[in-house]
Every structure is written in C-alpha cells, then in structure tokens.
Coordinates of C-alpha atoms in Angstrom, one line a residue:
M3 CA -0.5 0.1 0.2
P4 CA 1.5 3.4 -0.5
L5 CA 1.7 5.9 1.7
E6 CA 2.1 9.6 2.0
T7 CA 4.5 12.8 3.3
I8 CA 3.1 16.2 4.2
E9 CA 5.4 18.6 5.3
M10 CA 4.2 21.8 6.7
S11 CA 5.2 25.0 9.0
A12 CA 4.1 28.2 10.4
V13 CA 6.4 30.9 12.1
I14 CA 5.5 31.2 15.8
A15 CA 6.0 34.5 17.9
A16 CA 8.1 33.0 20.6
A17 CA 11.7 31.5 21.3
P18 CA 12.2 27.9 20.0
D19 CA 13.3 27.1 23.2
D20 CA 9.5 28.4 24.2
V21 CA 8.3 26.3 21.4
Y22 CA 9.9 23.6 22.1
A23 CA 9.4 23.2 26.1
A24 CA 5.2 23.5 24.9
W25 CA 5.0 21.0 22.6
M26 CA 7.2 18.5 24.8
T27 CA 6.1 18.8 28.3
A28 CA 2.4 17.6 28.9
K29 CA 1.2 20.7 31.2
G30 CA 2.5 23.3 27.5
H31 CA 1.2 20.4 25.1
A32 CA -2.5 20.6 27.0
A33 CA -2.5 24.3 27.0
F34 CA -1.6 25.2 24.0
T35 CA -4.3 22.7 22.7
G36 CA -6.7 22.5 25.1
A37 CA -6.5 18.9 25.7
P38 CA -5.3 16.2 27.7
A39 CA -1.6 14.9 27.2
S40 CA 1.0 13.2 27.9
I41 CA 4.6 13.8 26.8
S42 CA 8.0 14.3 27.5
A43 CA 11.6 15.8 25.8
R44 CA 13.0 12.0 26.5
T45 CA 14.3 9.5 24.4
G46 CA 12.3 6.6 24.0
T47 CA 9.4 8.2 26.6
R48 CA 5.9 6.7 25.4
H49 CA 3.2 10.1 24.5
T50 CA -0.6 10.4 24.0
A51 CA -2.7 13.3 22.7
W52 CA -6.4 13.8 22.8
D53 CA -7.6 11.6 25.3
G54 CA -5.6 8.7 23.8
Y55 CA -6.9 9.8 20.1
I56 CA -2.9 10.2 18.6
H57 CA -0.3 7.9 21.1
G58 CA 3.1 6.7 20.5
W59 CA 7.1 6.9 21.1
V60 CA 9.6 9.5 21.7
L61 CA 12.0 8.1 19.0
K62 CA 14.6 10.9 19.4
A63 CA 14.5 14.6 21.1
G64 CA 17.5 17.2 20.3
P65 CA 18.1 19.5 23.3
G66 CA 15.7 22.1 22.5
R67 CA 15.1 22.4 18.5
R68 CA 14.1 19.0 17.2
A69 CA 12.2 15.9 18.0
T70 CA 11.3 12.8 16.2
F71 CA 8.2 10.7 17.1
S72 CA 6.1 7.7 15.7
W73 CA 2.6 8.3 15.6
R74 CA -0.5 7.2 15.2
T75 CA -4.4 7.7 15.9
S76 CA -7.1 5.6 16.8
D77 CA -8.8 5.9 13.3
F78 CA -5.3 3.8 11.6
A79 CA -6.3 0.1 10.6
P80 CA -5.4 -2.2 13.3
G81 CA -2.7 -3.4 10.3
D82 CA -1.2 0.4 9.8
M83 CA 1.8 0.6 10.6
D84 CA 2.8 3.9 12.9
S85 CA 3.4 6.9 10.9
I86 CA 6.4 9.4 11.9
V87 CA 6.3 12.7 13.0
E88 CA 9.9 14.7 12.8
L89 CA 9.6 18.5 13.9
S90 CA 12.2 21.0 14.1
M91 CA 12.3 24.4 15.5
L92 CA 15.0 26.9 13.6
R93 CA 15.1 30.6 15.1
T94 CA 14.0 33.6 12.7
K95 CA 13.6 37.3 13.4
E96 CA 9.7 36.5 13.8
G97 CA 10.1 34.0 16.3
T98 CA 10.4 30.1 15.8
R99 CA 9.8 29.1 12.5
V100 CA 8.3 25.1 13.4
K101 CA 8.9 22.6 10.3
L102 CA 7.0 19.1 10.9
T103 CA 7.2 16.4 8.4
H104 CA 5.0 13.7 8.6
W105 CA 5.8 10.6 6.8
E106 CA 4.6 6.8 6.0
L107 CA 0.8 8.5 6.8
P108 CA -1.6 5.2 5.1
E109 CA -2.6 6.4 1.7
G110 CA -5.4 8.2 1.5
Q111 CA -4.9 10.4 5.1
G112 CA -2.3 13.1 4.2
E113 CA -4.9 15.7 3.8
R114 CA -7.1 15.1 6.6
Y115 CA -4.1 15.4 8.8
A116 CA -2.3 18.0 7.7
K117 CA -5.8 20.0 8.3
G118 CA -5.4 18.5 11.8
W119 CA -2.0 19.5 12.2
E120 CA -3.0 22.9 11.3
E121 CA -6.4 23.8 13.0
F122 CA -5.5 21.7 16.1
Y123 CA -1.4 22.2 16.5
F124 CA -0.5 25.4 15.0
A125 CA -3.2 27.9 14.8
P126 CA -3.6 27.1 18.4
L127 CA -0.1 27.0 19.3
A128 CA 0.4 30.7 17.8
K129 CA -2.7 31.5 19.3
Y130 CA -1.0 30.2 23.0
F131 CA 2.0 32.4 22.2
A132 CA 0.4 35.7 21.1
A133 CA -1.7 35.8 24.6
R134 CA 1.4 35.3 26.4
T135 CA 3.2 37.8 24.8
A136 CA -0.3 41.0 25.5
K137 CA 0.3 39.2 29.2
K138 CA 4.1 40.4 29.2
K139 CA 3.2 43.2 27.8
P140 CA 2.8 45.9 30.1
A141 CA -0.2 48.5 30.2
A142 CA 0.7 51.4 28.7
K143 CA 0.4 54.3 31.6
K144 CA -1.9 57.2 31.5
K145 CA -0.8 60.4 31.3
P146 CA -2.7 62.4 34.7
A147 CA -5.0 65.0 33.7
A148 CA -3.7 68.1 33.5
K149 CA -5.4 70.2 36.4
K150 CA -7.2 73.3 35.4
K151 CA -6.4 76.5 36.7
A152 CA -8.7 78.6 38.9
P153 CA -9.4 82.0 37.0
A154 CA -7.8 85.5 37.6
R155 CA -9.2 87.4 39.4
G156 CA -9.6 90.9 39.0

C-alpha cells in the first residue's frame, strides 16, 4: 500500500526553546491544545494526546530544537504501521519557524491530517504565544489629567 508524506511549517512569535517546551511537556502541550496530553522530551518515552486519540513513542528528542515520534491515531487500521513525525524549530526574526514532516501515513489520509495539524496544533500554538506576549506587555501608562487653573480675579 502506498504511503503519504506531508510537510508544513508556521512561524510562531516565540523563542525556539519556548515553543519546544510547549510542545514537549505535558503541561505545555495541554495548555496550547486545550486537551490532556502526556509527553516528555526524553527519547524512549510514550506520548499521548487528545484523550489517547494520538499515541506513540518519542524516538529522538534533541536539546530544544528537534524531536521525532512514532505517531498514530485510533483511526489507523490495526494493520497500519505507525507513521513518523519530525519537528524542528529554527529561530527567525519573527520568532520560530516550526517545521513538521509527517511521513508513512496510510494512503488517502495526508490531506486530512495536514488540516488537523493546522487546526489543532499550529493555529492554537500561535494563539497561545500571542496571548502570552500580550500578557507580558506592560499596560500603557496614562498621563494624569492636567489641572485646570482657577480663573484670575481682577
């Protein structure tokens, strides 16, 4: 059976280490996706997301910039092999370019999973960091109102 590969990327307004930490920790992953997750940036550990819909193993975890996973969903047929996801994070002027390559997907499922990555990962990740950036900015200081002078008596 032929297999499919998808490649996509997005620029996220945050530092690579922050993006990596959000994706590769259970707390961060759940914070930006809005769904429970179990993940660790340690090679050989199990990962799950979306109440177990996504599951697999961390095959390689680099120091804050790259990770590779075996990956499958509960929609895969029992005889389908796990697919492979590779993430890389590169610093850009705007923040971090997150590149995702997902290969060995069962035939006919590439477009569906590309839409899922965009809707459930890239868009929420961008929104998550935009909200964090907005919280960090100090509120604009208002100038006190000018005092009115009393009219001169004459």
